[in-house]
Amino acid sequence: MTERLSGLYFLRGQARSVPGFAAMSGNRIVVWDENDAPLAEAEMGTVRISSRLANIPRRFRFADGSCFETRDNDAADAFLSGHQNKDGWLHRLERSWRVVLASVVLIGVAGWAAFVFGIPAAAKWAALHTPPDVAEFAGEQTLYTLNSTVLYKTKLTEAEQKRVTRLFAATAKFAQRGPTGYHLVMRNAPALGANAMALPDGTIVMTDALLPLVKNDAELEGVFAHEMAHVDRAHSLQSVYQAAIVPMAIAVVMGDASQIAHVTSVLPGIVVQAAYSRGMEQEADDDAAVTLKKMGSSPVYLAAILERMERKACKGKDCPKDWLGSHPETSARVKRLREEAR
Amino acid sequence: MFEQSRPADAPVLRPFAFHGSGGEYFRIWIVNVALTIVTLGIFSAWAKVRSVRYFYGNTVLDGHSFEYHAVPWRILVGRGIAIVVFAAYSVVVKMGPLYAVAAVVLLFSALPWFVVSSLRFNARNTSYRNLRFNFVGTYGGAFNVYVLWTIAGSISLFGLMPLAARAQRYFHVNNHRFGGKAFETQFSGWSIYKVYLFAFAVMIAAVVAAFALVGAKVVDPSQSRGAVLLIGLVPLILIIVMGAYMRAALYLLVVSNTTLDGHHKFETHIDPWEMTWIIVSNIALTLVTLGIFYPWARVRLTNYILDSTMLFAATSLDTFVSDTQGTQSAIGEEMASFFDIDIGL
């Protein structure tokens, strides 16, 4: 059977083309012009034929640099059936709605698995394998930035400072890194309210406003045990790695570095980060429960101070579900801690 | 017959057109992404070639489409090299201040090479009417515009940044060749300063407005979380909008001042604010649809840009011939670009 393909024939190295036809004769491809005068002829194996992609023109490139181009893709496919049709399978995949649907499902599942398991696991691994001096540097830099923005010199009295230091040391004795593993910094921070945070190098910052809120020593120990657990698990470094991996993964999968891809990969990173911090808070609560029990104390004290901190933060206002859900709802955490006390 | 007669050298308007569709590209893209995931990233090089082939193959000028010829293996190798260089850089830079300085110097001296390789690879793998493009920029030229001009822009506290941006665009456009003929773009320093100054003024005005609102207690970040959200989100949106605007304004500036072979003139009627709207709404829709809209977004922007762009051809475009005709074989042309890599700049 001799199919005739109509198209354009380009001489080598010239922008000018002539209308013509291509046909197969035995194992050879022959191109004629409209007056049936031969333009080119070559053995099939020496002609490079571009693979089908949607309906962009197909090109038959001859070894001498000349080229026959056709827009009639379906005829070209029929013409080539049984001959070289490299990458034709890709076109068949792209044409099948079933494959397209399966791809959507696969991407959804793979994306979900990567965000829920893959990325946190990779970030955790990297955080735990970061050299100590890098963690130290990161911690110093963070404290320096905080000091020059929201933290001011503590206004606690000497006696109060002594009490806090004593409780901190008592908790550290039973925490994973031991008495020398953590470093307490007390600061006045009106913008942060009653708060405590853990930095990568083992520094734990406590704000002045926390002290009037605690009703007894055990509650403050509970907060410290929670922050020490963040240090042990290198949670702050893990967050840094997660924030870096998410946009990178999206960019690779999206397949280009254009502006759309760039912006659309940064924003989900922020939202995803909030979800990850939920898991980390829970991990720190669980570890703190263990430490507190070892001390002869109980997780109920941590639960009590958490509840009070939340009430204080929402005082006078309708307390919305946390901002982007960045903290697990406190009631869920409190409930879990009370169960662990049993 | 009479009414068709006109001087042979009168410029003829040749519009660009885009024949692709979002639905068609969606299927190509989604299969590309799935195969990239299944092959743990290896297929991304093949995915890139298919995407670029789709966009070039559907870009039509004077009845002829463009074609992309890159061999995926070479893109894969290029990406491998880029990953190794970047990983080595991130390790060495942490080994101490002296190593860090050495790593930065090395990276900056390698950067021009990456830029030139990438531009040459893409140019030589692009053809129109069976004629390949070429890029003739040198390492020295790239070092000048990407390293020296960037340093000048930074130490002048961004005062020279617009001129640095112009030097980079000159390097990019003026070193491209088609059929041995040069592209050339030229515009005044003031015209690019206007774009930068406008964007700068908008950002400053926004910062002043934010301070005024907080100062007048119209919004109080210490009172409501909504205000915190507002103060965090508005600058981000502003950066996206002004980034899109600058991209559109610079496209307009460069393309409407570009010629090929001195007498074929490019022209574009894009409206920078309309293009900004397309880019920004594309980003929003892509986010809201969890990425599904992305293929339509790309097609929509390409459609808008090409529909507004045209070429005033001084002579018939048939007259172009390859500059390498008679001296190099078709195979030779490809061998010349064997060591070029594409790093997706």
PDB file of C-alpha atoms in Angstrom, chain A residues 109-120 246-247 249-250 268-269 272 276:
ATOM      1  CA  VAL A 109      -1.166   9.792  46.142  1.00  0.00           C
ATOM      2  CA  ALA A 110       2.576  10.327  45.618  1.00  0.00           C
ATOM      3  CA  GLY A 111       2.269  13.981  46.605  1.00  0.00           C
ATOM      4  CA  TRP A 112       0.316  13.118  49.711  1.00  0.00           C
ATOM      5  CA  ALA A 113       2.824  10.415  50.695  1.00  0.00           C
ATOM      6  CA  ALA A 114       5.763  12.753  50.107  1.00  0.00           C
ATOM      7  CA  PHE A 115       4.260  15.517  52.233  1.00  0.00           C
ATOM      8  CA  VAL A 116       3.069  13.260  55.042  1.00  0.00           C
ATOM      9  CA  PHE A 117       5.988  10.806  55.230  1.00  0.00           C
ATOM     10  CA  GLY A 118       8.824  11.461  52.783  1.00  0.00           C
ATOM     11  CA  ILE A 119       9.641  15.094  53.411  1.00  0.00           C
ATOM     12  CA  PRO A 120       9.394  15.032  57.244  1.00  0.00           C
ATOM     13  CA  VAL A 246       9.015  21.682  49.685  1.00  0.00           C
ATOM     14  CA  PRO A 247       9.526  24.363  46.995  1.00  0.00           C
ATOM     15  CA  ALA A 249      10.338  19.243  45.141  1.00  0.00           C
ATOM     16  CA  ILE A 250       7.431  21.133  43.570  1.00  0.00           C
ATOM     17  CA  PRO A 268       2.299  25.912  49.658  1.00  0.00           C
ATOM     18  CA  GLY A 269       5.606  25.588  51.510  1.00  0.00           C
ATOM     19  CA  VAL A 272       2.651  22.793  54.684  1.00  0.00           C
ATOM     20  CA  TYR A 276       4.326  19.924  60.086  1.00  0.00           C
TER      21      TYR A 276
END
